[in-house]
Coordinates of C-alpha atoms in Angstrom, one line a residue:
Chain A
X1 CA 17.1 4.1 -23.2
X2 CA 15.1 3.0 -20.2
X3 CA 18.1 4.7 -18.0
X4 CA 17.5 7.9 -19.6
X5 CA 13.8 7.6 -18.7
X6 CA 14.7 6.9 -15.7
X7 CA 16.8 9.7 -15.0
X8 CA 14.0 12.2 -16.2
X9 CA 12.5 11.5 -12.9
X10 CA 15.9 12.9 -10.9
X11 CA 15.2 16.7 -10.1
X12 CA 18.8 17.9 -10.8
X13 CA 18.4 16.4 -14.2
X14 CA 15.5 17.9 -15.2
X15 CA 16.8 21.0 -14.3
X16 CA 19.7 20.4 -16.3
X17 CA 17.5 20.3 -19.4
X18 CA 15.3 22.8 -18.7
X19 CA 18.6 25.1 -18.8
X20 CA 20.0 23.6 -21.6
X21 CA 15.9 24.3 -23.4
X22 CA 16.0 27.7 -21.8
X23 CA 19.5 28.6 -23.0
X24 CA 19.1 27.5 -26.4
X25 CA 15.8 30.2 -26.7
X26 CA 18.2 32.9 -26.8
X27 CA 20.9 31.4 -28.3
X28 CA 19.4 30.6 -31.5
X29 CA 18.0 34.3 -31.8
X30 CA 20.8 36.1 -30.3
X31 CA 23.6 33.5 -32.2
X32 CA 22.1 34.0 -35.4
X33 CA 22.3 38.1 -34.8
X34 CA 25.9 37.2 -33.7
X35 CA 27.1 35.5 -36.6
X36 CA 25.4 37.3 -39.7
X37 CA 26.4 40.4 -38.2
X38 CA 29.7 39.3 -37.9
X39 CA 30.5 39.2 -34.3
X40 CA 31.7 36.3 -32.8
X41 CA 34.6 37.6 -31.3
X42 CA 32.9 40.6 -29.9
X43 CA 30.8 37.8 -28.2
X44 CA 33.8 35.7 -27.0
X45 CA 35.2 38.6 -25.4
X46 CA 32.4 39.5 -23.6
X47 CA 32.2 36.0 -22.1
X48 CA 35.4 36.2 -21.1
X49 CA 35.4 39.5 -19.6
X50 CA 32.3 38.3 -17.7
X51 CA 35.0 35.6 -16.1
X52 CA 36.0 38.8 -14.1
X53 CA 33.1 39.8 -13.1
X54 CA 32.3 35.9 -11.4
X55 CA 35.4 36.3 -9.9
X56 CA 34.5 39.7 -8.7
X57 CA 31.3 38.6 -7.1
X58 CA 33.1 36.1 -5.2
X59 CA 35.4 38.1 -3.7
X60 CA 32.2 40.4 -2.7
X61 CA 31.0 37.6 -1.3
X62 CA 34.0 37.4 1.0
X63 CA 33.6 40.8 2.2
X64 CA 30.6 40.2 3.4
X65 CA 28.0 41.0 0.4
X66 CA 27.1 37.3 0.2
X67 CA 23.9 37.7 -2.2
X68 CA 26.3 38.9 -4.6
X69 CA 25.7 36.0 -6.9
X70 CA 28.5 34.9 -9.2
X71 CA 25.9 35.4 -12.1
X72 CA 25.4 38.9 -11.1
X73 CA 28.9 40.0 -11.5
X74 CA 29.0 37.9 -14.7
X75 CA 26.1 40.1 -16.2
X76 CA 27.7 43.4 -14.5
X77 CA 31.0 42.7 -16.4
X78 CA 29.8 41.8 -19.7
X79 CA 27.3 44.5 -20.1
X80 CA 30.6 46.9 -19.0
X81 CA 32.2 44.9 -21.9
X82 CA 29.5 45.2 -24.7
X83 CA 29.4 49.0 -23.6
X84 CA 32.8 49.4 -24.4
X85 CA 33.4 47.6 -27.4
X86 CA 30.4 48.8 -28.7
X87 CA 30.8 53.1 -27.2
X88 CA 31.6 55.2 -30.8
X89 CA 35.0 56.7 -29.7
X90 CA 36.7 53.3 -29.0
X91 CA 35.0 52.2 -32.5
X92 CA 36.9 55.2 -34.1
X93 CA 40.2 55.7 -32.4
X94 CA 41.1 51.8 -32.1
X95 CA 40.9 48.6 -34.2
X96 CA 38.0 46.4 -33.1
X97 CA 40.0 43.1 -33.1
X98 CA 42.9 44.8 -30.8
X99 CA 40.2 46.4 -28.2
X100 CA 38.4 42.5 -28.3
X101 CA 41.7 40.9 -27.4
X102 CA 42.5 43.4 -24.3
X103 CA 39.5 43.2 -22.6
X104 CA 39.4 39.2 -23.0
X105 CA 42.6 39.3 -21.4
X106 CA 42.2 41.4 -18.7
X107 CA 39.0 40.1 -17.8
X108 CA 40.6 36.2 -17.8
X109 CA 43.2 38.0 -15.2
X110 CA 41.0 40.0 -13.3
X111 CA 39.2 36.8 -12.8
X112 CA 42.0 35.0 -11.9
X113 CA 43.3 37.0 -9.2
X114 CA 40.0 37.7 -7.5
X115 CA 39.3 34.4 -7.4
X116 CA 42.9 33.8 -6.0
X117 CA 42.1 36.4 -3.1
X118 CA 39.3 34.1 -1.8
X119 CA 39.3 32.1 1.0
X120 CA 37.5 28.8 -0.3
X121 CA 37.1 28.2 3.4
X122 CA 34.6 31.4 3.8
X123 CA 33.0 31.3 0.4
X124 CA 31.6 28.1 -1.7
X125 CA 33.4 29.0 -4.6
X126 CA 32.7 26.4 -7.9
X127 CA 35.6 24.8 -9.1
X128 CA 37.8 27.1 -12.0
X129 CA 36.6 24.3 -14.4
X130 CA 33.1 24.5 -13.7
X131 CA 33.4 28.4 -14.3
X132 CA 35.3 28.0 -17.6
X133 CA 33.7 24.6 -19.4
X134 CA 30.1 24.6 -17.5
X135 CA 27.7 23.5 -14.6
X136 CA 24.8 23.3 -15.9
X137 CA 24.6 20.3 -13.3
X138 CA 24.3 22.7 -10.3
X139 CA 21.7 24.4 -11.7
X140 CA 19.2 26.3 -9.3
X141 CA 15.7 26.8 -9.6
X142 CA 16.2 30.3 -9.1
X143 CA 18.3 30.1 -12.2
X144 CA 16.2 28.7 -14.3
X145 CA 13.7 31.5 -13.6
X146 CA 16.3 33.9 -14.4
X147 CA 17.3 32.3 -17.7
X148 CA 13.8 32.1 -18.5
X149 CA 13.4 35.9 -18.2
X150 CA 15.9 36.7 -20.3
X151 CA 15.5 34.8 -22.6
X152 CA 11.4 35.7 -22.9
X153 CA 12.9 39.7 -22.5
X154 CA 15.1 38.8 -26.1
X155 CA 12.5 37.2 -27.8
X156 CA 9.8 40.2 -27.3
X157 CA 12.6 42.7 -28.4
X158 CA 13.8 40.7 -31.1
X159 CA 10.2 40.3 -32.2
X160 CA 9.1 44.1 -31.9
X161 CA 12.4 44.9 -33.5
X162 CA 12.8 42.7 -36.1
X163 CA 12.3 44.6 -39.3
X164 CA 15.0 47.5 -37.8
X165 CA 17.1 44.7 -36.9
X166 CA 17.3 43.0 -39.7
X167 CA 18.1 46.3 -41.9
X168 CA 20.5 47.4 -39.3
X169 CA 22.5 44.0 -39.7
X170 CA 22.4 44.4 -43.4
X171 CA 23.2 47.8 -44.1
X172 CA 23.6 50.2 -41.4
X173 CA 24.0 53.4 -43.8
X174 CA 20.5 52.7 -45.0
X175 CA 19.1 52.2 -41.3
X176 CA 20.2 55.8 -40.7
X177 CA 19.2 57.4 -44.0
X178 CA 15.8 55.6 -43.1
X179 CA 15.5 57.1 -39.6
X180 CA 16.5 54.0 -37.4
X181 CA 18.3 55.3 -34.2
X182 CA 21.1 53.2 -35.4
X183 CA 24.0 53.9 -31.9
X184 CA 20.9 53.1 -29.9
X185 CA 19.6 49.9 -31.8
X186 CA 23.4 49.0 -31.8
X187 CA 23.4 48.7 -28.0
X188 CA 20.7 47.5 -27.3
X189 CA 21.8 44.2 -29.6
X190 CA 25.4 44.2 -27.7
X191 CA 23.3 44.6 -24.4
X192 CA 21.2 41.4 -25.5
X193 CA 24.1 39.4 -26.6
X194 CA 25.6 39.9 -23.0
X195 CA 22.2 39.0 -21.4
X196 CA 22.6 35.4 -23.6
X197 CA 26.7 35.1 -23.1
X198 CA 25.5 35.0 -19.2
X199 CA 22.9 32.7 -19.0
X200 CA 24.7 30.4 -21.5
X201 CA 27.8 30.5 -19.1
X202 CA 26.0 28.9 -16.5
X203 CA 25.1 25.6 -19.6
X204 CA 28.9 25.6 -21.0
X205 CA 31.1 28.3 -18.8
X206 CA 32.7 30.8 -20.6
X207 CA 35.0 29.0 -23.3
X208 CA 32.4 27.5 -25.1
X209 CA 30.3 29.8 -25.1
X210 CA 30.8 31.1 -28.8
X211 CA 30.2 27.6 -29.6
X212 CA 26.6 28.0 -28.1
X213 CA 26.2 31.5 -30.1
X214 CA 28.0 30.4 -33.5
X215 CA 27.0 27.0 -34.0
X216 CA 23.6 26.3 -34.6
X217 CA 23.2 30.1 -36.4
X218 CA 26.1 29.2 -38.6
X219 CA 24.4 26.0 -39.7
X220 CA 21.0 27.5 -40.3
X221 CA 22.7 29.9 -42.3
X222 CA 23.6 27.6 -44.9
X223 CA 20.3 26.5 -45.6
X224 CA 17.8 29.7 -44.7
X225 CA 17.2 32.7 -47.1
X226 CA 15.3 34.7 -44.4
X227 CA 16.4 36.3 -41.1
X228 CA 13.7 35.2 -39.3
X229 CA 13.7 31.5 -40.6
X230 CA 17.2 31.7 -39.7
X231 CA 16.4 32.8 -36.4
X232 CA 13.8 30.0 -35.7
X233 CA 15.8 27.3 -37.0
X234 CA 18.8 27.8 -34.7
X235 CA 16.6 28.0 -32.0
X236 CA 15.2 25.0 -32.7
X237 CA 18.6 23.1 -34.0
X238 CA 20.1 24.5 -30.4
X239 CA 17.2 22.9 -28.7
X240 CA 17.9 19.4 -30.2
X241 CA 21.3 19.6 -29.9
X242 CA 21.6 20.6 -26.2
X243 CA 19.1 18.1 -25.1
X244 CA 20.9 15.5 -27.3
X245 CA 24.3 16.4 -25.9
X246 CA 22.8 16.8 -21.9
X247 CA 21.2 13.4 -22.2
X248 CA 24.2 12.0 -23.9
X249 CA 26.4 13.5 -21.1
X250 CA 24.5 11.4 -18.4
X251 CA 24.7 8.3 -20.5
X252 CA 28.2 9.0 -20.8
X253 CA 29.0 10.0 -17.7
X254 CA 31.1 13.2 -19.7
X255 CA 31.2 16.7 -18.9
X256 CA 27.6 18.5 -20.6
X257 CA 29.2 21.6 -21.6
X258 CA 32.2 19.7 -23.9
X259 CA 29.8 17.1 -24.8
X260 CA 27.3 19.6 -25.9
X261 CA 29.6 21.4 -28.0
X262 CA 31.3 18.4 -29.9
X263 CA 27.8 17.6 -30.8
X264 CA 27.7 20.7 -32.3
X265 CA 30.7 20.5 -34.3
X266 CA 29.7 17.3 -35.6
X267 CA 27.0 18.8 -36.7
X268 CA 28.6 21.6 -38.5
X269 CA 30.7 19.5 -40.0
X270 CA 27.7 17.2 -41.7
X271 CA 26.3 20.2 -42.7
X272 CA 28.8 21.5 -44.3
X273 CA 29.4 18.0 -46.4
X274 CA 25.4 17.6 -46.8
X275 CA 25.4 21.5 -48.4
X276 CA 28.2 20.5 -50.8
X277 CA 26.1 17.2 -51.7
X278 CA 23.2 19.4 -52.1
X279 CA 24.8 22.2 -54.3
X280 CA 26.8 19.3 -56.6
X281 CA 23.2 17.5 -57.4
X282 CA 21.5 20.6 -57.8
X283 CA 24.2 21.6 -60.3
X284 CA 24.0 18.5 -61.8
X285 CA 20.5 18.5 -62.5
X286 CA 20.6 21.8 -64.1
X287 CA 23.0 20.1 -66.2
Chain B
X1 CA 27.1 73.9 -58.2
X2 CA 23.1 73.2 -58.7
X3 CA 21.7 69.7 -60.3
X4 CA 17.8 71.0 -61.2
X5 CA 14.7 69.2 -61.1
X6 CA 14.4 66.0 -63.6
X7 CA 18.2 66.3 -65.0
X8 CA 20.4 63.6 -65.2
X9 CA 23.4 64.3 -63.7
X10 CA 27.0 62.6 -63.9
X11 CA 29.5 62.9 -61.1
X12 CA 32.8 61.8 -62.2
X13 CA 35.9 61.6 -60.3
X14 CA 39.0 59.7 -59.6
X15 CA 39.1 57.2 -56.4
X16 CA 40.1 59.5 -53.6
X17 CA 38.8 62.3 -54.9
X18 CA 35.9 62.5 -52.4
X19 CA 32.8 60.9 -54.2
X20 CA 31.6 59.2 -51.6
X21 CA 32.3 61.5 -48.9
X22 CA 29.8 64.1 -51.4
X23 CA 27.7 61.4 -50.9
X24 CA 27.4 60.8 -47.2
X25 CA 27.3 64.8 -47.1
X26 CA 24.0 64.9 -49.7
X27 CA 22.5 61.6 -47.0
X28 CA 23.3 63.6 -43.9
X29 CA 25.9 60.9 -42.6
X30 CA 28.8 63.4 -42.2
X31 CA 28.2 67.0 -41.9
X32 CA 29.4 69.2 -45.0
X33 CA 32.8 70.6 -43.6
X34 CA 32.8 73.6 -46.0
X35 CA 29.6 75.4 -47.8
X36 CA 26.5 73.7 -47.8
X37 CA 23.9 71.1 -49.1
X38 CA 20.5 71.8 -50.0
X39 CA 18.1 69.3 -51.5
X40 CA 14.7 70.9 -52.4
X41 CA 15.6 73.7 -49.9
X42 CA 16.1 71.6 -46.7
X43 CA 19.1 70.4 -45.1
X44 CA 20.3 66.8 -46.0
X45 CA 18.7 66.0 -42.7
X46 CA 15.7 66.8 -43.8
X47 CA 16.0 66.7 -47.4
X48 CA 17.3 63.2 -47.4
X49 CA 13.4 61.9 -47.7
X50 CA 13.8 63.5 -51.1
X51 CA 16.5 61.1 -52.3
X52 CA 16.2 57.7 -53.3
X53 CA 19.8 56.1 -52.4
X54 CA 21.2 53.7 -54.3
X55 CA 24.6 52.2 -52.8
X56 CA 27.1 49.5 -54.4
X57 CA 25.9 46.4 -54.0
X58 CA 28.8 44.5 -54.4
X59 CA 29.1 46.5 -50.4
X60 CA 26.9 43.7 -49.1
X61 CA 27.7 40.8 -47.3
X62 CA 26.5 37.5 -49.9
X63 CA 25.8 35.3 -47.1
X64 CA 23.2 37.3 -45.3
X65 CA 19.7 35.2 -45.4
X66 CA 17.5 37.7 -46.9
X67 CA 15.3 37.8 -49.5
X68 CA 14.6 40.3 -52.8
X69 CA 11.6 41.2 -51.1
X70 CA 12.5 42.1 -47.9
X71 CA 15.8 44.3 -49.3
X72 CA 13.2 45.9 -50.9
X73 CA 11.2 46.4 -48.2
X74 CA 13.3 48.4 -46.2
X75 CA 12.5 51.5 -48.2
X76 CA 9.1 51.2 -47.0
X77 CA 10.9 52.1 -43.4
X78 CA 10.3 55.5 -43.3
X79 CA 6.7 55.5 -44.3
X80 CA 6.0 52.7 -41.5
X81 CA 7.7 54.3 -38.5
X82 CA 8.7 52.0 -35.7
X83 CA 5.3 49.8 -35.8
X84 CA 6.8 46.3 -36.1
X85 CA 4.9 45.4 -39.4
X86 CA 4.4 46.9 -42.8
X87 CA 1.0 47.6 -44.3
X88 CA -1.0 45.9 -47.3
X89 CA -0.3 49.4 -49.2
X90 CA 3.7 48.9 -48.2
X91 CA 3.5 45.6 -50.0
X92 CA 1.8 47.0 -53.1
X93 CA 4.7 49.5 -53.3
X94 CA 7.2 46.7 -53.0
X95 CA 5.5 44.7 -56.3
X96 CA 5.2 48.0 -57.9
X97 CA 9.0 48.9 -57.9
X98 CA 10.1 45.7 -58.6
X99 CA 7.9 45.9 -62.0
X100 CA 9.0 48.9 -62.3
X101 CA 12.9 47.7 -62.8
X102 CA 11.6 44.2 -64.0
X103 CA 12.0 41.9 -61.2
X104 CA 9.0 40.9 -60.1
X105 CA 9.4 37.4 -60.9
X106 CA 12.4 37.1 -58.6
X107 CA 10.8 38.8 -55.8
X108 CA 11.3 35.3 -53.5
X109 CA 14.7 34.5 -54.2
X110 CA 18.1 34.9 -52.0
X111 CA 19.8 38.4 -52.7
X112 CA 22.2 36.6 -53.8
X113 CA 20.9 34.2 -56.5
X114 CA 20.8 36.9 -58.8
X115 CA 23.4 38.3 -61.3
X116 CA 25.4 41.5 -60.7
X117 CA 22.6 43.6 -62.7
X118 CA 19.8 42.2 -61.3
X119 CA 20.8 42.7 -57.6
X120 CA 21.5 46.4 -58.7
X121 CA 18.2 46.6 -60.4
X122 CA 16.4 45.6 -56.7
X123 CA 18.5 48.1 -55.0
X124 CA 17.4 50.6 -57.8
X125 CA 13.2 49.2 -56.6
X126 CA 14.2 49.5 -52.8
X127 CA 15.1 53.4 -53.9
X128 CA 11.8 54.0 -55.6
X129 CA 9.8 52.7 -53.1
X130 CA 11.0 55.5 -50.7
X131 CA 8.8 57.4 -53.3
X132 CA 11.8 60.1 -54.3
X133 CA 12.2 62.8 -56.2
X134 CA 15.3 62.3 -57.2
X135 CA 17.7 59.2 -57.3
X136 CA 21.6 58.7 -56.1
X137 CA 23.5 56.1 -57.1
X138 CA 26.7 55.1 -56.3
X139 CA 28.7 53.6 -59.1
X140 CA 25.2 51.8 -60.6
X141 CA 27.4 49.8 -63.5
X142 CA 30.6 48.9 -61.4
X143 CA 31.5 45.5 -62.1
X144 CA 28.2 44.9 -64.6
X145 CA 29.3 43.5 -68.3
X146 CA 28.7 45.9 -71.4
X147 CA 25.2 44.9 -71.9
X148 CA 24.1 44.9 -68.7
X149 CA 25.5 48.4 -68.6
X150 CA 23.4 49.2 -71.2
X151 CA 20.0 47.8 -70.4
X152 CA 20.5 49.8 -66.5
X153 CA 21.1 53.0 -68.9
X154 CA 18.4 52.8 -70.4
X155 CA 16.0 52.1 -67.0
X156 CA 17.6 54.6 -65.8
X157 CA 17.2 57.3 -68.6
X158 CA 13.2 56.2 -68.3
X159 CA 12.7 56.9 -65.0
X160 CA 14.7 60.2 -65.5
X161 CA 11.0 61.0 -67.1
X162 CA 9.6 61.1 -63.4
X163 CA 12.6 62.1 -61.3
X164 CA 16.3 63.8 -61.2
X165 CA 19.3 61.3 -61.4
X166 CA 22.2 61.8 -60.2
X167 CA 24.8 59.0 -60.7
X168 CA 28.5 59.2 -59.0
X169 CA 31.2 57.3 -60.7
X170 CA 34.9 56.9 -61.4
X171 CA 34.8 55.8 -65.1
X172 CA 34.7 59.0 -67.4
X173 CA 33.6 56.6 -70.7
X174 CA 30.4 55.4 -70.2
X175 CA 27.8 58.2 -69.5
X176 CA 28.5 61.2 -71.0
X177 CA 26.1 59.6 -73.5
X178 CA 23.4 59.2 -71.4
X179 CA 23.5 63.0 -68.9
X180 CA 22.2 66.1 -69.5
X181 CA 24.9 67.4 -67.5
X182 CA 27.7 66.6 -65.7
X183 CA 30.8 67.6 -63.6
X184 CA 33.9 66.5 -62.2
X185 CA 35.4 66.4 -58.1
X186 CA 38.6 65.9 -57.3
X187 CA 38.9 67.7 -53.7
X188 CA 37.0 70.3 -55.7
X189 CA 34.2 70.6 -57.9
X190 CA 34.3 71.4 -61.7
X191 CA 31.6 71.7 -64.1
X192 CA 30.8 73.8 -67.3
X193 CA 26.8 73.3 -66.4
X194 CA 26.0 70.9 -69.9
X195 CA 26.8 67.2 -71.2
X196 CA 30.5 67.3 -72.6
X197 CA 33.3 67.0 -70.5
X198 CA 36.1 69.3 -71.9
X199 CA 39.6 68.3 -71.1
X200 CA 40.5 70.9 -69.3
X201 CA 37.8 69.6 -66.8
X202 CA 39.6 66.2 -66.4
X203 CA 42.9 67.3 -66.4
X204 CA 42.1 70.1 -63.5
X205 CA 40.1 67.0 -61.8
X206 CA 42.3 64.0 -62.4
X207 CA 45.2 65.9 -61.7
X208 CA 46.8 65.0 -64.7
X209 CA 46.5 65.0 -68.5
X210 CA 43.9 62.3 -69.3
X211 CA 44.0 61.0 -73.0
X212 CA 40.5 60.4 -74.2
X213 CA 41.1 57.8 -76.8
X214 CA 43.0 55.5 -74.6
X215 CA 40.1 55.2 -72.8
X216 CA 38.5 52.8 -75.6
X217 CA 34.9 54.6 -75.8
X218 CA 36.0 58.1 -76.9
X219 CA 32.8 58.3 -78.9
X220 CA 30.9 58.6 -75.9
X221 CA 33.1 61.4 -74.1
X222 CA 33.3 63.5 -76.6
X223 CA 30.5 66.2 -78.2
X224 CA 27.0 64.8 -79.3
X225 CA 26.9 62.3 -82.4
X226 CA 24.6 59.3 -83.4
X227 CA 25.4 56.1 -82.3
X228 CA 26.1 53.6 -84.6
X229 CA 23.9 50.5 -83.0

């Protein structure tokens, strides 16, 4: 404990948990839009298409653009990606899960092959496994300010929005009858859960990042009967559990992102088993 | 075919037979690909603030945190506009429809703690709080028990004294007892403009001879007669 105190003094490390605060904000709003309206996989493909787009900016940055920052082209690809998957003739002519799993793919490739045309010599490239599982340990001040934007930008929309939100998630055929613009609100959410898949790559990389988005939403879930409790909740849960899983990391010596995310599960998992305790007594005690 | 103000109108028709594509056509989702909808003169697009819409619930996703009063709420949409709150008066509607269909006292519980005819009851209050002349509903007893049936029937035929009903379902038995008028669509529409459904009707709409008595409530198909209970 007094290491941990300690290492509260170390600028890198409180960084680290300022991201890990900062990513959980939007996590917990945009997670819990992700999972009651069903779409976690839209958000995993996103974060893996964005895989291209860091790969992209890196090989910009080899031809000479070097303030093409890797989180630029991650935000680039997976706002191209949430346009896509959510544009009305793709929803029509193909099946959702199909389009997901072709853009994940060629997005992990793209990435792959950019990244392999890069002279590591020229450019400071981060390692593929810092990309993919996190590095939240490298983080900038400048990307905290840009997390923190974002994540303020959600929070005011998701605020002002709310009401339509929540309808929209519900039952979209009422939203229209009612007058909600419901293509545009539609985007706008897919744009915000891009905005959240990018700055939560930079905390776990972009494999875990459903667990970021799902996680803490799907436990609040089981124990909320409002939207907006279930919104603050997860934020709140996310907040916990990052900071738990950061500090635990350094105690550790782990990898954040992993650590993070088994926390999580764990969690889940109790949660799960405390919810069936809870309905069995309740059901008991009604007799 | 015309439904007139404060009737109560039975759409019946097999699965497939373009119910609910009728329906989306009356709400202005998809446009009419043939003729034309009017409701009180307008087009759906505009007429739609007419119609009070009542979908199936058993559409809705169980698991989604929300409560009876913010499902009813959202008929209160319209009326706000894109301000991010709703008014004192928008809450007094809320309670009021919710009396109304006698659910007051579950106004703060999960959607989902409620029976079958109770959730459709609050999805009857989020369609009067929209203020309509008429309502639409989709199916209103699929998947309700006898009783239950019964007791929305009855709601229902009271609050035909304020609006027009129009109800949409598959099963021929239950309402003839309860409409003033009703017709049948299979592809197209059939109707002899009053309450009976002749079998000519059923057999042009279902496409094939339909026996009445194997239905099990023939009593309630057939031409006007006192019910026994």
């Amino acid at each position: 404990m007094l290491d941990v105190i300690e290492y509260l003094g170390v600028p890198f490390i409180q960084r680290m948990l300022i991201a890990g605060i900062l990513a959980a904000l939007a996590c917990g709003v945009i997670g819990t839009l992700v999972v009651v309206r069903r779409n976690v996989f839209i958000a995993g493909g996103i974060s893996h298409t964005s895989f291209g787009g860091i790969g992209f900016a890196y090989y910009m940055q080899q031809l000479g653009w070097s303030w093409f920052d890797p989180m630029l082209g991650a935000v680039i690809f997976s706002i191209g990606a949430a346009l896509f998957l959510g544009s009305e003739p793709i929803k029509r002519r193909f099946r959702e899960d199909s389009t997901i799993g072709v853009i994940w793919v060629i997005g992990m490739a793209m990435g792959v092959l950019f990244l392999n045309f890069v002279d590591r010599n020229k450019v400071n490239v981060l390692s593929f496994e810092s990309i993919l599982f996190g590095n939240i340990m490298l983080t900038s001040f400048q990307d905290l300010v840009i997390m923190g934007s974002v994540g303020v930008f959600i929070i005011l929309f998701t605020i002002f929005w709310f009401k339509d939100i929540e309808m929209l998630a519900f039952d979209d055929e009422f939203a229209s009858i009612s007058g909600i613009r419901v293509t545009l609100l539609n985007t706008a959410i897919l744009i915000m859960i891009a905005l959240t898949v990018t700055i939560l790559i930079k905390v776990v990389g972009v494999v875990l990042v459903l667990a970021m988005l799902t996680i803490p939403a799907a436990i609040m879930n089981l124990f909320t009967k409002r939207l907006s409790m279930m919104m603050i909740s997860a934020t709140i849960l996310s907040i916990i559990l990052t900071t738990m899983g950061n500090l635990l990391s350094i105690e550790l010596d782990t990898p954040p992102g992993a650590t993070i995310v088994m926390l999580m599960g764990a969690a889940f998992i109790l949660s799960l088993f405390g919810k069936w305790i809870y309905t069995r007594v309740v059901s008991i005690r009604a007799g | 075919m015309e439904v007139l103000h404060g009737e109560f109108f039975g759409l019946i028709g097999p699965n497939g037979g373009g119910k609910s594509t009728l329906l989306k056509a009356v709400l202005g989702l998809l446009p009419a690909q043939k003729g034309s909808i009017r409701i009180y003169g307008k087009e759906p697009l505009k007429g739609r603030k007419f119609v009070g819409y009542v979908p199936q619930y058993s559409n809705f996703d169980k698991d989604f945190p929300i409560t009876v009063k913010n499902v009813v709420m959202m008929g209160r949409r319209r009326m706000k506009g894109i301000k991010p709150w709703y008014s004192r008066k928008d809450q007094e509607a809320v309670k009021d429809s919710l009396s109304k269909v006698d659910m007051i006292d579950h106004i703060d519980k999960h959607i989902n703690a409620l029976s079958g005819g109770q959730k459709q009851r609050v999805f009857i209050a989020r369609a009067l709080v929209t203020e309509p002349r008429m309502l639409l509903l989709d199916e209103p007893t699929a998947s309700v028990d006898a009783h239950v049936e019964e007791s929305i029937y009855k709601l229902l035929t009271d609050l035909n004294k304020e609006m027009t009903i129009i109800l949409v379902t598959h099963d021929i038995g239950i309402i003839s007892s309860h409409v003033t008028t009703i017709a049948c669509i299979n592809k197209h529409l059939f109707t002899n403009n009053d309450k009976n459904i002749s079998p000519e009707m059923l057999e042009e709409a279902y496409q094939c001879p339909v026996d009445l008595i194997a239905h099990g409530v023939p009593h309630r198909v057939l031409p006007p007669h006192d019910h026994g209970n």
